[in-house]
Amino acid sequence: MLNVNDIRKDFPLLNTKVRGNQPLIYFDNAATTQKPICVINSLSDYYQNLNANVHRGVHWLSQEATDKFELARERVRHFINAPKTENIIFTKGTTDSINLLAECVSKTFLSQEDEVIITEMEHHSNIVPWHIAQEKYKFQLKYIPFNDKGELDLEAFKQMVSSKTKVLSLAHISNTLGTINPVKDIIKYCHTHNIIVIVDGAQSIAHLKIDVQDLDCDFYCFSAHKVYAPMGIGVLYGKKDLMEKMYPYQGGGEMIKEVTMLKTTFNDVPFRFEAGTPSVADAIGLGVALDYLDQIGMENIIEWEDHLMSYANERLKEIENIKIFGQSDNKSSCISFLVGNIHHLDLGTILDMQGVAIRTGHHCAQPVMQHFSIEGTDRISFAMYNTEQEIDTFMTALQKAIKMLS
Ligand code: PMP
């Protein structure tokens, strides 16, 4: 099992005092994770010792920066077990990866008669890009519903699939319900119907062991900042044969082979999809974060987070009139809830006054709120550095908040 006290020492921000010298309890990890000192140091090291533009310099600094940037790509490849570094495109994050796919997949593979399926539990960043692409490319968009436990209705999904279905894009883990969707089975089913599957891994990258070859997904997207790495960088993994067919997303430097005044020929994958100067320091920081996780071991992280979830669920049973949204048996480290008629924002505010950071609102998943006819929830979400004691302190703060607000 992982040594949480040692791990906490690696995260300077966890020692922060907030709201009148109270220790911070950070339970908003589904929104973003804190960064270990090795990642913070790698950013400052890059700007102090290595800063240069990549790929196009003959000089030493540019070559060093390029080597480190490409090594980061290799670290990502290794972490998600992609076959080759060519499968790894650096983007700005999950949102950017899905926008790229909604545009490029639609332009390259879809016609007006075709259908794209997503689910009713998606984050807005896996809904809105499809709405935008739909306006342009005129395909049909369908949604897999979920039941009150927060599990996808796979029978309804199978009924929806036809020869017109070309793409399924779905979250691996719902950021609101915590449900771990059975993506491997879904992908297998889709491939028997020639459907391209895009997995939104924003919530799974830090909480599951990801093996894109084992999942056999066509695309997998994630944001570095959800996995202890810097903001502003993310990844799009894609199968090479699909990416090679895809028209580019943005034009600019890096993504070309040749430009004349009449036309452009495009670079090979992955560079074809990386127009402009990339976020080099952040990519290197991502590589450092993934190495750090490899040292701890994803199995140990999963075991600890499962333990925290069971402990939190057990303790939350003490709260009268609590309603938990997302009751799947296969759930990862977030719990969305409401207590009686207390407004989610009021509860979040009173918890914050006691040093406990949680998230309140619709969590960028308004269709999930519409399913339950609510405006928002309170959400606690854990990372590997959280502890049972923090859950105890949160429980005391929660009980106090409920007393004040009832
Ligand atoms: N999908 C899911 C499931 C998410 O939880 C998030 C972030 N909350 C996103 C997509 C978007 O991630 P980002 O804002 O980092 O692009």
Coordinates of C-alpha atoms and ligand atoms in Angstrom, one line a residue:
M1 CA 0.0 0.0 0.0
L2 CA 1.1 3.5 -0.7
N3 CA 2.6 5.7 2.0
V4 CA 0.3 8.7 2.0
N5 CA 2.3 10.7 4.5
D6 CA 5.4 10.4 2.4
I7 CA 3.4 11.4 -0.7
R8 CA 1.9 14.4 1.0
K9 CA 5.5 15.7 1.6
D10 CA 5.9 15.9 -2.2
F11 CA 3.0 18.4 -2.6
P12 CA 3.9 21.8 -1.2
L13 CA 0.4 23.2 -1.7
L14 CA -1.2 20.7 0.7
N15 CA 0.5 22.5 3.6
T16 CA -1.4 25.7 2.7
K17 CA -3.5 27.3 5.4
V18 CA -6.8 28.9 4.2
R19 CA -9.6 31.1 5.7
G20 CA -7.9 32.1 8.9
N21 CA -5.1 29.7 9.4
Q22 CA -7.1 26.5 8.9
P23 CA -5.3 23.5 7.1
L24 CA -6.6 23.1 3.6
I25 CA -8.5 20.0 2.8
Y26 CA -8.5 19.7 -0.9
F27 CA -11.4 17.5 -2.2
D28 CA -11.7 19.1 -5.6
N29 CA -9.4 16.7 -7.4
A30 CA -11.8 15.9 -10.3
A31 CA -11.5 19.6 -11.3
T32 CA -7.7 19.6 -11.0
T33 CA -5.0 17.9 -9.0
Q34 CA -2.2 19.5 -7.0
K35 CA 1.4 19.2 -8.4
P36 CA 4.3 17.4 -6.8
I37 CA 7.6 19.3 -6.3
C38 CA 9.3 17.3 -9.0
V39 CA 6.8 18.7 -11.6
I40 CA 7.1 22.2 -10.2
N41 CA 10.9 22.0 -10.3
S42 CA 10.9 20.7 -13.9
L43 CA 9.0 23.8 -15.0
S44 CA 11.4 26.2 -13.4
D45 CA 14.4 24.1 -14.6
Y46 CA 13.1 24.3 -18.2
Y47 CA 12.8 28.1 -18.2
Q48 CA 16.1 28.5 -16.4
N49 CA 18.2 26.0 -18.4
L50 CA 16.5 24.7 -21.5
N51 CA 14.1 27.2 -23.0
A52 CA 14.2 27.2 -26.8
N53 CA 11.7 26.5 -29.6
V54 CA 11.6 22.9 -30.6
H55 CA 12.0 20.9 -33.8
R56 CA 13.5 23.7 -36.0
G57 CA 16.7 24.7 -34.5
V58 CA 20.3 23.7 -35.4
H59 CA 21.6 25.1 -32.2
W60 CA 22.3 23.1 -29.0
L61 CA 19.5 24.6 -26.9
S62 CA 16.9 23.9 -29.4
Q63 CA 18.1 20.3 -29.8
E64 CA 18.1 19.7 -26.1
A65 CA 14.6 21.1 -25.7
T66 CA 13.4 19.0 -28.7
D67 CA 15.0 15.8 -27.1
K68 CA 13.3 16.5 -23.8
F69 CA 9.9 17.3 -25.5
E70 CA 10.1 14.1 -27.6
L71 CA 11.1 12.1 -24.5
A72 CA 7.9 13.4 -22.8
R73 CA 6.0 12.0 -25.8
E74 CA 7.7 8.6 -25.2
R75 CA 6.8 8.8 -21.5
V76 CA 3.1 9.3 -22.4
R77 CA 3.3 6.5 -24.8
H78 CA 4.7 4.2 -22.2
F79 CA 2.1 5.3 -19.5
I80 CA -0.9 4.5 -21.6
N81 CA 0.8 1.6 -23.5
A82 CA 0.4 3.1 -27.0
P83 CA 2.2 1.2 -29.7
K84 CA 4.3 4.1 -31.0
T85 CA 5.1 7.7 -30.2
E86 CA 3.4 8.7 -33.4
N87 CA 0.1 7.8 -31.7
I88 CA 0.6 10.6 -29.2
I89 CA -0.5 14.1 -30.1
F90 CA 0.1 16.9 -27.7
T91 CA -3.0 19.2 -27.3
K92 CA -4.1 21.8 -24.8
G93 CA -6.2 19.3 -22.9
T94 CA -9.2 17.0 -23.1
T95 CA -11.4 19.8 -24.4
D96 CA -8.9 20.6 -27.1
S97 CA -8.5 16.9 -28.0
I98 CA -12.3 16.4 -28.4
N99 CA -12.8 19.6 -30.4
L100 CA -10.0 18.4 -32.7
L101 CA -11.7 15.0 -33.1
A102 CA -15.2 16.4 -33.5
E103 CA -14.0 18.6 -36.4
C104 CA -11.5 16.2 -38.1
V105 CA -13.4 13.0 -37.7
S106 CA -16.6 14.7 -38.9
K107 CA -14.9 16.3 -41.9
T108 CA -13.0 13.1 -42.9
F109 CA -15.4 10.3 -42.1
L110 CA -19.0 11.6 -41.8
S111 CA -21.8 12.4 -44.2
Q112 CA -25.2 13.9 -43.7
E113 CA -26.8 10.4 -43.4
D114 CA -24.5 9.3 -40.6
E115 CA -25.0 9.2 -36.8
V116 CA -22.8 10.0 -33.9
I117 CA -23.7 8.6 -30.4
I118 CA -22.6 10.2 -27.1
T119 CA -24.1 9.7 -23.7
E120 CA -26.3 11.7 -21.4
M121 CA -23.6 11.7 -18.7
E122 CA -21.0 13.5 -20.7
H123 CA -19.1 16.6 -19.7
H124 CA -20.0 19.6 -21.8
S125 CA -16.6 19.2 -23.6
N126 CA -17.9 16.0 -25.1
I127 CA -21.3 17.5 -26.1
V128 CA -20.7 21.0 -27.3
P129 CA -18.0 20.2 -29.9
W130 CA -20.4 17.6 -31.4
H131 CA -23.2 20.3 -31.5
I132 CA -20.8 22.6 -33.3
A133 CA -19.7 19.9 -35.8
Q134 CA -23.3 18.8 -36.3
E135 CA -24.3 22.3 -37.5
K136 CA -21.5 22.2 -40.0
Y137 CA -21.6 18.5 -41.2
K138 CA -25.3 17.8 -40.6
F139 CA -25.0 14.3 -39.0
Q140 CA -27.5 13.1 -36.4
L141 CA -26.5 13.1 -32.8
K142 CA -28.0 10.5 -30.4
Y143 CA -27.6 10.1 -26.6
I144 CA -27.3 6.8 -24.6
P145 CA -29.5 7.4 -21.5
F146 CA -28.5 6.3 -18.0
N147 CA -30.6 4.9 -15.1
D148 CA -31.0 6.4 -11.7
K149 CA -28.0 4.5 -10.4
G150 CA -26.0 6.4 -12.9
E151 CA -25.3 3.4 -15.2
L152 CA -25.6 3.5 -19.0
D153 CA -28.5 1.8 -20.6
L154 CA -26.6 -0.6 -22.9
E155 CA -29.7 -2.2 -24.2
A156 CA -31.0 1.2 -25.4
F157 CA -27.5 1.8 -26.9
K158 CA -27.7 -1.5 -28.9
Q159 CA -31.1 -0.5 -30.2
M160 CA -29.7 2.8 -31.4
V161 CA -26.9 1.3 -33.4
S162 CA -27.4 0.9 -37.1
S163 CA -25.4 0.9 -40.3
K164 CA -25.6 4.7 -40.1
T165 CA -23.7 4.8 -36.7
K166 CA -20.1 5.9 -37.4
V167 CA -18.8 7.3 -34.1
L168 CA -19.3 6.8 -30.4
S169 CA -17.7 9.2 -28.0
L170 CA -18.0 8.6 -24.3
A171 CA -16.5 9.3 -20.9
H172 CA -14.5 6.5 -19.3
I173 CA -15.5 7.8 -15.9
S174 CA -18.3 10.3 -15.3
N175 CA -17.0 13.5 -13.6
T176 CA -20.4 13.9 -11.8
L177 CA -21.7 10.4 -11.1
G178 CA -18.3 8.7 -10.7
T179 CA -19.5 5.7 -12.8
I180 CA -16.7 3.7 -14.5
N181 CA -18.3 2.9 -17.8
P182 CA -17.6 -0.6 -19.3
V183 CA -15.7 0.9 -22.2
K184 CA -13.8 -2.2 -23.1
D185 CA -17.0 -4.2 -23.8
I186 CA -18.6 -1.2 -25.5
I187 CA -15.6 -0.8 -27.8
K188 CA -15.6 -4.5 -28.7
Y189 CA -19.3 -4.2 -29.6
C190 CA -18.7 -1.1 -31.6
H191 CA -15.9 -2.6 -33.6
T192 CA -18.2 -5.4 -34.7
H193 CA -20.3 -2.6 -36.2
N194 CA -17.4 -0.6 -37.7
I195 CA -18.0 2.3 -35.2
I196 CA -15.0 4.5 -34.3
V197 CA -14.8 4.9 -30.5
I198 CA -13.5 8.0 -28.7
V199 CA -12.8 7.7 -25.0
D200 CA -12.8 10.8 -22.8
G201 CA -10.2 9.9 -20.3
A202 CA -10.2 13.1 -18.4
Q203 CA -11.3 11.4 -15.2
S204 CA -9.8 7.9 -15.8
I205 CA -6.2 8.8 -16.4
A206 CA -5.4 9.4 -12.7
H207 CA -7.6 6.7 -11.3
L208 CA -7.3 3.6 -13.5
K209 CA -4.4 1.8 -15.2
I210 CA -4.8 2.8 -18.8
D211 CA -3.8 0.5 -21.6
V212 CA -5.1 1.8 -24.9
Q213 CA -4.1 -1.4 -26.7
D214 CA -6.0 -3.5 -24.3
L215 CA -9.0 -1.2 -24.5
D216 CA -8.6 -1.1 -28.2
C217 CA -10.1 2.4 -28.3
D218 CA -9.6 4.4 -31.5
F219 CA -8.9 7.6 -29.7
Y220 CA -8.3 8.4 -26.0
C221 CA -8.1 12.0 -24.7
F222 CA -6.8 13.3 -21.4
S223 CA -5.7 16.5 -19.7
A224 CA -2.3 16.7 -17.9
H225 CA -3.6 18.8 -15.0
K226 CA -5.9 16.0 -13.8
V227 CA -2.9 13.7 -13.4
Y228 CA -0.6 15.9 -11.2
A229 CA 0.9 17.6 -14.2
P230 CA 0.8 21.2 -15.5
M231 CA -2.3 23.0 -16.9
G232 CA -2.3 23.9 -20.6
I233 CA -1.2 20.5 -22.0
G234 CA -3.1 17.4 -22.8
V235 CA -3.0 14.3 -25.0
L236 CA -4.8 12.8 -27.9
Y237 CA -4.0 9.2 -28.5
G238 CA -5.1 7.9 -31.8
K239 CA -4.8 4.8 -34.0
K240 CA -2.4 5.7 -36.8
D241 CA -4.4 4.5 -39.8
L242 CA -7.3 6.8 -38.7
M243 CA -5.1 9.8 -38.0
E244 CA -3.3 9.4 -41.3
K245 CA -6.6 9.7 -43.1
M246 CA -7.7 12.7 -41.1
Y247 CA -7.6 16.2 -42.5
P248 CA -5.6 18.6 -40.2
Y249 CA -7.3 20.7 -37.5
Q250 CA -5.3 23.9 -37.5
G251 CA -2.8 25.2 -40.0
G252 CA 0.6 26.8 -39.2
G253 CA 4.2 26.0 -38.5
E254 CA 5.3 22.4 -37.6
M255 CA 2.3 20.8 -39.4
I256 CA 3.5 21.2 -43.0
K257 CA 5.9 19.3 -45.4
E258 CA 5.9 22.1 -48.0
V259 CA 4.2 25.4 -48.5
T260 CA 4.1 27.1 -51.8
M261 CA 2.0 30.2 -52.6
L262 CA -0.5 27.8 -54.2
K263 CA -0.8 25.0 -51.8
T264 CA 0.4 23.2 -48.6
T265 CA 1.4 19.5 -48.2
F266 CA 0.9 18.3 -44.6
N267 CA 3.5 16.8 -42.3
D268 CA 3.3 13.2 -41.0
V269 CA 1.3 12.2 -37.9
P270 CA 1.6 13.3 -35.1
F271 CA 3.1 16.7 -36.2
R272 CA 0.3 17.2 -38.7
F273 CA -2.0 17.9 -35.7
E274 CA 0.5 20.1 -33.7
A275 CA 0.4 23.4 -35.5
G276 CA 2.4 26.2 -33.9
T277 CA 4.8 26.3 -30.9
P278 CA 3.8 23.6 -28.4
S279 CA 3.8 24.0 -24.6
V280 CA 7.2 22.4 -24.2
A281 CA 7.8 23.0 -20.5
D282 CA 4.3 21.6 -19.7
A283 CA 4.9 18.5 -21.9
I284 CA 8.1 17.9 -20.1
G285 CA 6.3 18.4 -16.8
L286 CA 3.7 15.9 -17.8
G287 CA 6.5 13.3 -18.5
V288 CA 7.9 14.0 -15.0
A289 CA 4.5 13.5 -13.4
L290 CA 3.9 10.2 -15.2
D291 CA 7.3 9.0 -14.1
Y292 CA 6.4 9.9 -10.5
L293 CA 3.2 7.9 -10.8
D294 CA 5.0 5.0 -12.2
Q295 CA 7.3 5.0 -9.2
I296 CA 4.3 4.9 -6.8
G297 CA 2.5 2.4 -8.9
M298 CA -1.0 2.8 -10.3
E299 CA -2.1 -0.4 -8.5
N300 CA -1.2 1.2 -5.2
I301 CA -3.0 4.4 -6.0
I302 CA -6.1 2.6 -7.1
E303 CA -6.1 0.5 -3.9
W304 CA -5.7 3.6 -1.7
E305 CA -8.4 5.6 -3.5
D306 CA -10.8 2.6 -3.4
H307 CA -10.2 2.5 0.4
L308 CA -10.9 6.3 0.7
M309 CA -14.1 5.9 -1.3
S310 CA -15.4 3.1 0.9
Y311 CA -14.5 5.0 4.0
A312 CA -16.2 8.2 2.8
N313 CA -19.3 6.3 1.7
E314 CA -19.5 4.6 5.1
R315 CA -19.1 7.9 7.0
L316 CA -21.6 9.7 4.7
K317 CA -24.3 7.2 5.9
E318 CA -24.3 9.1 9.2
I319 CA -25.8 12.1 7.4
E320 CA -29.6 12.3 7.5
N321 CA -31.5 13.1 4.3
I322 CA -28.4 12.8 2.2
K323 CA -28.9 11.8 -1.5
I324 CA -26.0 10.5 -3.4
F325 CA -26.1 10.9 -7.2
G326 CA -24.3 8.0 -8.8
Q327 CA -24.8 4.6 -7.1
S328 CA -23.0 2.3 -9.5
D329 CA -21.1 -0.6 -8.0
N330 CA -18.3 0.3 -10.4
K331 CA -17.4 3.8 -9.3
S332 CA -14.3 5.9 -9.0
S333 CA -13.1 8.6 -6.6
C334 CA -15.9 11.2 -6.7
I335 CA -19.2 11.5 -4.7
S336 CA -21.9 13.9 -5.7
F337 CA -24.6 14.6 -3.1
L338 CA -27.3 16.9 -1.8
V339 CA -28.5 17.1 1.8
G340 CA -32.2 17.7 2.3
N341 CA -33.2 21.1 0.8
I342 CA -29.9 22.7 1.5
H343 CA -28.6 24.6 -1.6
H344 CA -25.4 23.1 -2.9
L345 CA -23.7 26.5 -3.1
D346 CA -24.6 27.3 0.5
L347 CA -23.2 24.0 1.7
G348 CA -20.0 24.5 -0.3
T349 CA -19.5 28.0 1.0
I350 CA -19.9 27.0 4.7
L351 CA -17.4 24.1 4.1
D352 CA -15.0 26.5 2.5
M353 CA -15.2 28.7 5.6
Q354 CA -13.9 25.7 7.5
G355 CA -11.0 25.1 5.1
V356 CA -12.7 22.3 3.0
A357 CA -12.5 22.8 -0.7
I358 CA -15.3 21.0 -2.6
R359 CA -17.0 21.6 -5.9
T360 CA -20.6 22.8 -6.2
G361 CA -22.8 23.3 -9.2
H362 CA -23.6 21.4 -12.4
H363 CA -20.0 20.2 -13.0
C364 CA -20.3 21.1 -16.7
A365 CA -22.7 18.2 -17.1
Q366 CA -26.1 19.9 -17.2
P367 CA -27.9 16.9 -18.9
V368 CA -27.0 14.9 -15.8
M369 CA -28.7 17.6 -13.6
Q370 CA -31.7 17.5 -16.0
H371 CA -32.0 13.7 -15.5
F372 CA -32.4 14.2 -11.8
S373 CA -34.4 17.5 -12.1
I374 CA -31.8 19.4 -10.0
E375 CA -29.7 22.4 -10.6
G376 CA -26.4 21.1 -9.1
T377 CA -24.8 19.0 -6.5
D378 CA -22.0 19.1 -4.0
R379 CA -19.1 17.0 -5.1
I380 CA -16.1 15.6 -3.2
S381 CA -13.4 14.0 -5.2
F382 CA -10.2 12.3 -4.0
A383 CA -6.6 12.0 -5.1
M384 CA -3.9 9.7 -3.9
Y385 CA -2.7 12.2 -1.3
N386 CA -6.0 12.4 0.6
T387 CA -6.4 10.7 4.0
E388 CA -9.0 9.2 6.3
Q389 CA -8.3 12.0 8.8
E390 CA -9.2 14.6 6.1
I391 CA -12.5 12.7 5.5
D392 CA -13.1 12.9 9.3
T393 CA -12.5 16.6 9.4
F394 CA -14.7 17.0 6.4
M395 CA -17.5 15.1 8.2
T396 CA -17.3 17.3 11.2
A397 CA -17.3 20.4 9.0
L398 CA -20.3 19.0 7.0
Q399 CA -22.3 18.3 10.2
K400 CA -21.6 21.8 11.4
A401 CA -22.6 23.3 8.0
I402 CA -25.9 21.2 8.0
K403 CA -26.7 22.5 11.5
M404 CA -26.2 26.1 10.4
L405 CA -28.2 25.8 7.2
S406 CA -31.1 23.7 8.5
Ligands
PMP1 N1 -14.3 15.4 -19.6 C1 -14.5 15.1 -18.3 C2 -15.1 13.8 -18.0 C3 -14.0 16.0 -17.4 O1 -14.1 15.7 -16.1 C4 -13.4 17.2 -17.8 C5 -12.8 18.2 -16.8 N2 -13.7 18.5 -15.7 C6 -13.2 17.5 -19.1 C7 -13.7 16.5 -20.0 C8 -12.6 18.7 -19.7 O2 -11.2 18.8 -19.3 P1 -10.4 20.1 -19.5 O3 -11.1 21.2 -19.0 O4 -9.1 19.8 -18.8 O5 -10.2 20.2 -21.0

